[in-house]
Short mmCIF file of C-alpha atoms in Angstrom, two decimals:
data_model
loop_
_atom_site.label_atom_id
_atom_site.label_comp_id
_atom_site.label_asym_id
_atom_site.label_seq_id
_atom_site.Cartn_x
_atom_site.Cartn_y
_atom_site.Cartn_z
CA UNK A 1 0.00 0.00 0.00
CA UNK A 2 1.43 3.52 -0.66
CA UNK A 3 2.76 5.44 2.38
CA UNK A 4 1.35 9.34 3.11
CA UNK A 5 3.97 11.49 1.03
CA UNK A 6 6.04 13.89 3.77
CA UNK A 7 5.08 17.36 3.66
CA UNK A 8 6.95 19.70 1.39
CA UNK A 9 9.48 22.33 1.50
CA UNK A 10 8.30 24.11 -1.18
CA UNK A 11 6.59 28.04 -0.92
CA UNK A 12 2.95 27.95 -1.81
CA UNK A 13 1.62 31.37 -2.16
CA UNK A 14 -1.77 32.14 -1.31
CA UNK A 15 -3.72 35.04 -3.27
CA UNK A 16 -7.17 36.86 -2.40
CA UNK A 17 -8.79 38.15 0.43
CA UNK A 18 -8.70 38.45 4.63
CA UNK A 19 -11.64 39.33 6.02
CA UNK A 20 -13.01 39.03 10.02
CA UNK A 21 -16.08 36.88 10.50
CA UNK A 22 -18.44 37.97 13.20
CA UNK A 23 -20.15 34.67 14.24
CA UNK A 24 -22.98 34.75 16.39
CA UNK A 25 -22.22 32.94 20.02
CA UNK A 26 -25.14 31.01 20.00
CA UNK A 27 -25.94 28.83 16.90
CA UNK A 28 -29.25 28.23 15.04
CA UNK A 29 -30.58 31.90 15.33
CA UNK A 30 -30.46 34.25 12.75
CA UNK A 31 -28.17 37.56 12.55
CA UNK A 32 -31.05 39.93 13.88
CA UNK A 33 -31.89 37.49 17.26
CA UNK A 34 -28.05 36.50 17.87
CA UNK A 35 -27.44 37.83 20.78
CA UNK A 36 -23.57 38.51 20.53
CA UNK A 37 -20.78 38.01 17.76
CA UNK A 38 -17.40 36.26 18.20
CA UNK A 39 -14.88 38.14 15.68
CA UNK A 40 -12.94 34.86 13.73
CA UNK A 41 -10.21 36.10 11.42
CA UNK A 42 -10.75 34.38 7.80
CA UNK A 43 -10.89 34.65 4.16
CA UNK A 44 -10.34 31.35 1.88
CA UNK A 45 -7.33 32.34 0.88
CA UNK A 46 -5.56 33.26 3.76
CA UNK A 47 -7.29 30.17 5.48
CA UNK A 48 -5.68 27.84 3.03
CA UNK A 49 -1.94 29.61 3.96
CA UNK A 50 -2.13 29.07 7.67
CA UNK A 51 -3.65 25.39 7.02
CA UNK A 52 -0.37 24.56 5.22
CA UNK A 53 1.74 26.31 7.89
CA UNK A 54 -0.43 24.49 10.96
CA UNK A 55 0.38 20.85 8.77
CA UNK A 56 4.46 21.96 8.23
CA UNK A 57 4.69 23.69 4.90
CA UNK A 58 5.68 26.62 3.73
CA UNK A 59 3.42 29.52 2.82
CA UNK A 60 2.86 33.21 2.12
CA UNK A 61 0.05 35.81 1.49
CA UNK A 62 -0.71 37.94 -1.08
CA UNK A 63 -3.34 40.57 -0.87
CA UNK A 64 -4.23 44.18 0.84
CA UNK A 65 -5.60 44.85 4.08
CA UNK A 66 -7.23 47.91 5.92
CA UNK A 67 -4.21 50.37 7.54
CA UNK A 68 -7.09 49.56 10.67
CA UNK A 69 -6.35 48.03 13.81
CA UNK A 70 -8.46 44.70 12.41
CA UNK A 71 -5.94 44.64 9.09
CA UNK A 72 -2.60 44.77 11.34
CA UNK A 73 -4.31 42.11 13.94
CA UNK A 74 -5.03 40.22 10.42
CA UNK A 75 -1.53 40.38 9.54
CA UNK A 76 -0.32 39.85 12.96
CA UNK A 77 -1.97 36.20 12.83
CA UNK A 78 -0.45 35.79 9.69
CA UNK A 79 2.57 35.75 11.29
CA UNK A 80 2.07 34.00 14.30
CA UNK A 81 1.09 30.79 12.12
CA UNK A 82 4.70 31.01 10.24
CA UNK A 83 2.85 32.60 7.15
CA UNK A 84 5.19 34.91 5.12
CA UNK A 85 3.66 38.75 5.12
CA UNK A 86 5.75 39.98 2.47
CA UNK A 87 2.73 39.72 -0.09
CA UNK A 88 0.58 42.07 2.14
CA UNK A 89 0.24 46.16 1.40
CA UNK A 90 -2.38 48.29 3.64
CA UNK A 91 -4.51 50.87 2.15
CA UNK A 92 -5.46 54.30 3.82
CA UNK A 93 -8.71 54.77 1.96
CA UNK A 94 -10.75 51.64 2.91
CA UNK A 95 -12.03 49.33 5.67
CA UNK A 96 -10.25 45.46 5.96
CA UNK A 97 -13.33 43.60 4.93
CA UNK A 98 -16.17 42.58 7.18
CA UNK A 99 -18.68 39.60 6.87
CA UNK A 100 -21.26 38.61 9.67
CA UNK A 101 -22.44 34.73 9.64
CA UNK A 102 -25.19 32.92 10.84
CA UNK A 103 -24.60 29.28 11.78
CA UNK A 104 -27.12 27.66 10.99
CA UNK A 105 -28.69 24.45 13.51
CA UNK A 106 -26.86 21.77 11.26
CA UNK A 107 -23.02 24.01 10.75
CA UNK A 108 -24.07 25.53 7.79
CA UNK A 109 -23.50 29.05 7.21
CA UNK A 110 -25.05 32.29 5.62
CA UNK A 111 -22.87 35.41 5.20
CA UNK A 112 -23.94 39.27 5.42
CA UNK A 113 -20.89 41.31 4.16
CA UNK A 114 -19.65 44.64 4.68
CA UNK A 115 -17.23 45.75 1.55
CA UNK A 116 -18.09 48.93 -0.15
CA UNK A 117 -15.27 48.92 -0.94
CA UNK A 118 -12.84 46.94 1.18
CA UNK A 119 -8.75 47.44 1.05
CA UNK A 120 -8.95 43.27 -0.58
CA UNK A 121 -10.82 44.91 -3.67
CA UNK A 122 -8.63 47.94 -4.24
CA UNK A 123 -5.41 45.65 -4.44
CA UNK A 124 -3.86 47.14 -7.69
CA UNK A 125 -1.32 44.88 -9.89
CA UNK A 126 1.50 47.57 -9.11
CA UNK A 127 0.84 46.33 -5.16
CA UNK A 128 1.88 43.12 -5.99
CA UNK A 129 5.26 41.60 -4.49
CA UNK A 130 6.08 39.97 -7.81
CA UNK A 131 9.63 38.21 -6.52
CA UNK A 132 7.89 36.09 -3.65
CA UNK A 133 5.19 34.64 -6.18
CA UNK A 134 7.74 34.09 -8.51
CA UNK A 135 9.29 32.34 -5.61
CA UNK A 136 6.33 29.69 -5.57
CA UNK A 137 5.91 26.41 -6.27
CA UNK A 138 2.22 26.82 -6.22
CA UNK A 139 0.21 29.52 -6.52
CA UNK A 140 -3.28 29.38 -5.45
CA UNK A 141 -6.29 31.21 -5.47
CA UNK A 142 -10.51 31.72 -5.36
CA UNK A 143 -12.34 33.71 -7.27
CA UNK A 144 -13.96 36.58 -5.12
CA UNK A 145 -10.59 38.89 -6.13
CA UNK A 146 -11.97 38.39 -9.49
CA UNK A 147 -15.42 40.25 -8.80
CA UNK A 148 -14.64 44.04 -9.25
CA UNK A 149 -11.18 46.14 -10.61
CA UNK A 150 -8.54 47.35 -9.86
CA UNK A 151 -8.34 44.04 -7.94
CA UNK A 152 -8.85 41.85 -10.85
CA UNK A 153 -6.52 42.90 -12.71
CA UNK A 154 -4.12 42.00 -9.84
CA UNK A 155 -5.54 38.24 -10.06
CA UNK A 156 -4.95 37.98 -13.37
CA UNK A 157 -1.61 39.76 -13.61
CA UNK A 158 -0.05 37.15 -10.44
CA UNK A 159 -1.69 34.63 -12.45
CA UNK A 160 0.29 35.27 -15.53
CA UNK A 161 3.40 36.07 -13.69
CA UNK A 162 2.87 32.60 -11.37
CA UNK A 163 2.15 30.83 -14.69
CA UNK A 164 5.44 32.46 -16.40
CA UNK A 165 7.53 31.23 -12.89
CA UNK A 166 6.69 27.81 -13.65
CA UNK A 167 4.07 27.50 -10.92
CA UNK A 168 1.61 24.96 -10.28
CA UNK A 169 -1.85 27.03 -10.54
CA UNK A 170 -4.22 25.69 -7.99
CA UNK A 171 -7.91 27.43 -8.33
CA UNK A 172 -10.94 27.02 -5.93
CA UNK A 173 -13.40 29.10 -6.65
CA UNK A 174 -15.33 29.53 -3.42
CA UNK A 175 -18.52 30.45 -4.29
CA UNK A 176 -20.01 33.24 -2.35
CA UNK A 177 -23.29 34.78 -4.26
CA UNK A 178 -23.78 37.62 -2.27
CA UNK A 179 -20.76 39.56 -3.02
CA UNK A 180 -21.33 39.14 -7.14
CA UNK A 181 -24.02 41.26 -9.14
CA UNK A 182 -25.94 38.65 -10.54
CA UNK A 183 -25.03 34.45 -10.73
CA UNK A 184 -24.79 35.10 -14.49
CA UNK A 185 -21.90 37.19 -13.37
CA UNK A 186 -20.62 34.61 -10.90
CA UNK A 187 -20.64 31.76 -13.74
CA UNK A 188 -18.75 34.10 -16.20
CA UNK A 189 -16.25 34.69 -14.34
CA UNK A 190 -15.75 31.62 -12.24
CA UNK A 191 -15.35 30.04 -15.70
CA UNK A 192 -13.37 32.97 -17.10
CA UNK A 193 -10.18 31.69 -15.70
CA UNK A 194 -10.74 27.92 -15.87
CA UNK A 195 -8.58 26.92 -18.29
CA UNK A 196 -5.17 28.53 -16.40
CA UNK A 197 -5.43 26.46 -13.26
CA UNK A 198 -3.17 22.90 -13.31
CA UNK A 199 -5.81 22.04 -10.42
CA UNK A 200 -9.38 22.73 -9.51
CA UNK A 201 -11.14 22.22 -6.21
CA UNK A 202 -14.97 22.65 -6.29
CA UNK A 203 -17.54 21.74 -3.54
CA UNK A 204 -21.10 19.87 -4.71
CA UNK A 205 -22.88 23.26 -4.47
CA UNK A 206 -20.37 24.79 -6.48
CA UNK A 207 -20.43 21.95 -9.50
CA UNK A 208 -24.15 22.32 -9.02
CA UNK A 209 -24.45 26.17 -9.76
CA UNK A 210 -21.91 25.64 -12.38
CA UNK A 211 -23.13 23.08 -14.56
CA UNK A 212 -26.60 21.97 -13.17
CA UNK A 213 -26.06 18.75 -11.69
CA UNK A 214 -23.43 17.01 -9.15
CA UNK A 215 -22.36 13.58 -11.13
CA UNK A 216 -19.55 12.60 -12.65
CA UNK A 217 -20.58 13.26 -16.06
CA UNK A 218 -21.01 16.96 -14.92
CA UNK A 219 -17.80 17.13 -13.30
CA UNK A 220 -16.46 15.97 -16.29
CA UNK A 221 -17.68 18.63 -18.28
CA UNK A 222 -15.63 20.97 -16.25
CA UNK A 223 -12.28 19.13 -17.46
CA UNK A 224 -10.20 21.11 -19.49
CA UNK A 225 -6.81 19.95 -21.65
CA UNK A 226 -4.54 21.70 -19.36
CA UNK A 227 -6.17 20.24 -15.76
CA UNK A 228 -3.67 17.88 -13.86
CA UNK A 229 -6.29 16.98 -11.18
CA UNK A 230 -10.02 17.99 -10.69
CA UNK A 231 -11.37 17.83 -7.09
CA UNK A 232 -14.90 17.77 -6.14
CA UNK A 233 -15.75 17.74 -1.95
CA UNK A 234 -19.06 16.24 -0.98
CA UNK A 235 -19.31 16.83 2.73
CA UNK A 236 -20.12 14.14 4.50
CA UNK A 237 -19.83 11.96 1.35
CA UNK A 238 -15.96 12.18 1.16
CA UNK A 239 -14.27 13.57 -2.39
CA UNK A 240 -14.17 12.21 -5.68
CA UNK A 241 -11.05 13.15 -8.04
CA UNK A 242 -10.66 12.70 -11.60
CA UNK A 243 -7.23 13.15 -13.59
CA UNK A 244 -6.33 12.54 -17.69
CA UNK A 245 -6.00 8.79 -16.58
CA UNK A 246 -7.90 7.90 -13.86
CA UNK A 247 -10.60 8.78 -11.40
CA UNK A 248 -12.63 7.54 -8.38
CA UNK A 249 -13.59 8.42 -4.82
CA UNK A 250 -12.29 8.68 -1.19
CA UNK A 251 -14.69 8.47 1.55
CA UNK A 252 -15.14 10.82 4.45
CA UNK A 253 -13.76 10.72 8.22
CA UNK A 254 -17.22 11.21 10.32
CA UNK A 255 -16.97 13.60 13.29
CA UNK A 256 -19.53 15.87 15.30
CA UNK A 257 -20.10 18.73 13.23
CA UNK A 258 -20.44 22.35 14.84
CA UNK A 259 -18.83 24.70 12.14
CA UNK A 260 -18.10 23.50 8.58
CA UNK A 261 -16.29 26.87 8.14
CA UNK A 262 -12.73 26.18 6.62
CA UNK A 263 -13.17 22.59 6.27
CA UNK A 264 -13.10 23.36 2.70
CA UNK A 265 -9.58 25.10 2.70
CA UNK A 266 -8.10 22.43 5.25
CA UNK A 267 -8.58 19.88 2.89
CA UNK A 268 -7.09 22.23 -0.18
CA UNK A 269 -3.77 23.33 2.17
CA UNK A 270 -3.29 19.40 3.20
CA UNK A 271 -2.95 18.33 -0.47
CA UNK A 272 -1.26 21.12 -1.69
CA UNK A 273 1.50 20.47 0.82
CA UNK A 274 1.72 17.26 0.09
CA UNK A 275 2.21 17.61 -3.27
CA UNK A 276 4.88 20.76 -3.74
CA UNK A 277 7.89 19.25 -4.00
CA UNK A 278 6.87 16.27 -5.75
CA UNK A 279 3.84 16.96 -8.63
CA UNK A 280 4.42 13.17 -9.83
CA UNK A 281 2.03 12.28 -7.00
CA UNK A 282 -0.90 13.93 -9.45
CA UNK A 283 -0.38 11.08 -11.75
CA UNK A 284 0.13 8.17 -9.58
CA UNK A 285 -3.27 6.73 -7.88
CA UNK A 286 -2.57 5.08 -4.75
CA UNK A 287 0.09 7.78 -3.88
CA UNK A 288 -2.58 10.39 -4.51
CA UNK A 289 -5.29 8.55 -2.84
CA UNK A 290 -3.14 8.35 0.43
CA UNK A 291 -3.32 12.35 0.60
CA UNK A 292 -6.99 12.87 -0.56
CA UNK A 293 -7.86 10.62 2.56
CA UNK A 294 -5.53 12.90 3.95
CA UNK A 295 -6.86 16.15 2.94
CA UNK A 296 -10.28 14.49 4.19
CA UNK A 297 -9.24 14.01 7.43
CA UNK A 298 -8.44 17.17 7.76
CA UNK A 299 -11.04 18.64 6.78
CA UNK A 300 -12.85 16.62 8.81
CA UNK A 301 -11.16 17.96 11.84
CA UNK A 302 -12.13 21.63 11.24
CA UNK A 303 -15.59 21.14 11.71
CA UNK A 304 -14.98 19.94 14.94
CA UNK A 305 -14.52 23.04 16.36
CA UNK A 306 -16.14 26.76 15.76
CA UNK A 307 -14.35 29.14 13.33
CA UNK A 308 -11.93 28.46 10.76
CA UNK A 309 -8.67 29.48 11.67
CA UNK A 310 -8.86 27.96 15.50
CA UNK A 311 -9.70 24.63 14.44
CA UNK A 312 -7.31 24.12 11.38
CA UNK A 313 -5.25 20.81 12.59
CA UNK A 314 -1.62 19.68 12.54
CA UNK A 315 -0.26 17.17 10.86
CA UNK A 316 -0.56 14.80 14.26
CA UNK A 317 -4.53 15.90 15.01
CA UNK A 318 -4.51 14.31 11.25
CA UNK A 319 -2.88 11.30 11.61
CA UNK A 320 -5.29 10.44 14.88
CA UNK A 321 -8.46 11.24 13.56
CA UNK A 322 -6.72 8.55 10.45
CA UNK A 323 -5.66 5.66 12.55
CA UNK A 324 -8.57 5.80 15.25
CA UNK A 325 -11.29 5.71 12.26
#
């Protein structure tokens, strides 16, 4: 049986947005009758860079923060978890982003967000550190930096320069359909970058509003000639994965769920540190199927506990949940 690849030296730079989440101390209630919030620092992106730094790898952030006392306590955590803050400018002008969240009975959440304009939207390409994601071994990213300029044209210039570097481009585009104009919009421009990402993480909902359906044949229809791997998370029903040459399905770890909230980028930092230094892994099953049930586990383990960024595991928490399942 293949053995669980070590974790990699390798930089993987993160791209996108910080943000606080205000979640409400008592679950099951909406925003209006919760009686107090709980600030939890997040964003995908920067989720996924301290989940790689919690499980041993290397990472960094790229992306603009509030000159406000929440952006420097943002970047401050940054740094706490080992993640590189080179990537990060402030801006004068505009709030770090705000989003409040109801948690829902079952650890589902809805968001209510306060950008109009945040400092993540007004991140301009000439803010970007070019030499640390050029520096990368992976580059990843969502797709809310993609909704208004100048801060897509920052996504797509680190794209092009990542892509140029030699990166590994790894996409998950994160749906949130509140913070887009229409889900016309949403579509178009989830799909506008598709074909640039080497690998391409998308939950059930997200295939769904994509291409109508969650099977295989519709996750299939998402494949593109340049994809090394395409990921799609079901929950509670584990992850199925589908490269050029093969494809299948690894089931899920089963846990008491309070807070699915990062679960999402736990699994996405586990396998991208697994596979930084060593990208052969995409093309050999059983070595890749060792880390998905990997990247399940530990995504597993983040729902265990409330927020994202508290609950994101090390590589031992991992390795437990593993052998005592």
């Amino acid at each position: 049986m293949a053995s669980l690849p070590a974790t990699g030296n390798g930089l993987i730079v993160s791209f996108g947005e910080m943000l606080i989440d205000f979640v409400p101390t008592t679950s099951g209630v909406s925003l209006a009758e919760a009686p107090g919030f709980l600030k939890a620092p997040g964003g995908a992106p920067a989720n996924v860079a301290i989940a790689v730094t919690r499980l041993g790898g290397k990472a960094a952030f790229v992306g603009k923060l509030g000159d406000d006392e929440f952006g420097h306590m943002l970047a401050g955590i940054l740094k706490e978890n080992n993640v590189n803050a080179d990537g990060i400018t402030f801006d004068q002008g505009a709030r770090t982003a705000l989003a409040f969240v109801t948690l829902r009975a079952d650890g589902e959440r809805e968001f209510m967000f306060y950008r109009n304009p945040s400092a993540d939207m007004l991140l301009k390409p000439e803010d970007l550190n070019l030499e640390l994601i050029r520096s990368a071994k992976v580059f990843h990213y969502g797709s809310i930096s993609l909704i208004v300029e100048p801060c897509r044209s920052a996504h797509l210039k680190a794209m092009e320069v990542a892509k140029e570097a030699g990166c590994l481009l790894s996409y998950d585009p994160n749906l949130r359909l509140p913070l887009w104009p229409s889900p016309e919009e949403a579509r178009q421009q989830m799909l506008s970058i598709w074909d640039k990402a080497d690998i391409i993480k998308v939950s059930d909902v997200e295939l769904e509003f994509l291409t109508g359906k969650v099977d295989d044949a519709s996750a299939l229809s998402l494949w593109h000639p340049n994809l090394k791997l395409l990921l799609v998370t079901l929950g509670e029903q584990g992850s199925k994965y589908y490269t050029k040459n093969f494809h299948g399905s690894v089931d899920a770890f089963h846990v008491n769920t309070v807070d699915t909230t990062g679960a999402g980028d736990s699994f996405v930092g586990a396998l991208l540190c697994k596979i930084v230094d060593d990208q052969s892994i995409l093309e050999d099953e059983p070595r890749l199927r060792e880390i998905l049930k990997f990247a399940n586990a530990s995504g597993a383990i983040t729902t265990i506990k409330k927020g994202a960024i508290p609950a994101l595991p090390t590589e031992s928490d991992v390795l437990n949940l593993i052998k005592g399942a």
